[in-house]
C-alpha positions in Angstrom: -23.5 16.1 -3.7 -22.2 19.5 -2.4 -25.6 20.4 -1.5 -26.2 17.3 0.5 -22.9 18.0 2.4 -23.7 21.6 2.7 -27.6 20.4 4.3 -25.0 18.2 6.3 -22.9 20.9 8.1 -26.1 22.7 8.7 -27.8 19.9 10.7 -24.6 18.9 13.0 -23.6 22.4 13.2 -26.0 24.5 12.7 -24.5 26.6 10.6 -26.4 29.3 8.1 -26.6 27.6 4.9 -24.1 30.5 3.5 -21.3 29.6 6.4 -21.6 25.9 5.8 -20.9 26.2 1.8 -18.1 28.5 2.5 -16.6 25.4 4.8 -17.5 22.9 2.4 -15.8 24.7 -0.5 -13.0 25.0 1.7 -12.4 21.3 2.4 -13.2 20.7 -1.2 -10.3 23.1 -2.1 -8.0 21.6 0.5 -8.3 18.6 -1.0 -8.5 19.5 -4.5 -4.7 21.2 -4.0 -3.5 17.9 -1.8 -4.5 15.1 -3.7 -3.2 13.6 -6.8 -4.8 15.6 -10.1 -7.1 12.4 -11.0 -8.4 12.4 -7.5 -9.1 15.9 -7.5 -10.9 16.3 -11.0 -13.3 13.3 -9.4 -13.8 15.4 -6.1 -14.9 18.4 -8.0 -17.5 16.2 -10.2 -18.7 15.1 -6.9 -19.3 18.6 -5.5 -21.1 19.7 -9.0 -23.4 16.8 -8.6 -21.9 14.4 -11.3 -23.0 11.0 -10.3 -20.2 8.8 -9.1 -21.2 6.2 -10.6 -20.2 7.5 -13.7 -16.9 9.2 -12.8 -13.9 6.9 -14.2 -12.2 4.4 -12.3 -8.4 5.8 -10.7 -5.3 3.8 -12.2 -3.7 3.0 -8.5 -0.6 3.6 -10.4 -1.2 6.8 -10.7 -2.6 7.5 -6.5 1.1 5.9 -5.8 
C-alpha cells in the first residue's frame, strides 16, 4: 500500500521517488500520533502492505 501511494505522489507531483516516501511517511506519522491507537496500528499495516482485508474491524466505541 505505501508503495502505491508513494507511485501516487510521484505521478501528480512529480516528485523523485525518495521525496515522495519522505511525504508519505510523513502523513503516515501525522496520523499515526492524531488518531486513536487502534486506528493507527491499522494505518501502519496498511503502509507495510498488510492486506486490509484482513486487518480487524474498529470497536466505534473505542473511535468515540
Amino acid at each position: 500500500m505505501k508503495h502505491q501511494l508513494v507511485k501516487l505522489v510521484q505521478e501528480r507531483t512529480g516528485m523523485s521517488e525518495i521525496v515522495a516516501d519522505e511525504a508519505v511517511e510523513t502523513i503516515v506519522g501525522y496520523f499515526r500520533t492524531r488518531l486513536p491507537a487502534e486506528i493507527a496500528d491499522q494505518i501502519d499495516n496498511l503502509a507495510q502492505g498488510q492486506d486490509p482485508d484482513n486487518l480487524r474491524a474498529v470497536d466505534e466505541d473505542s473511535v468515540m
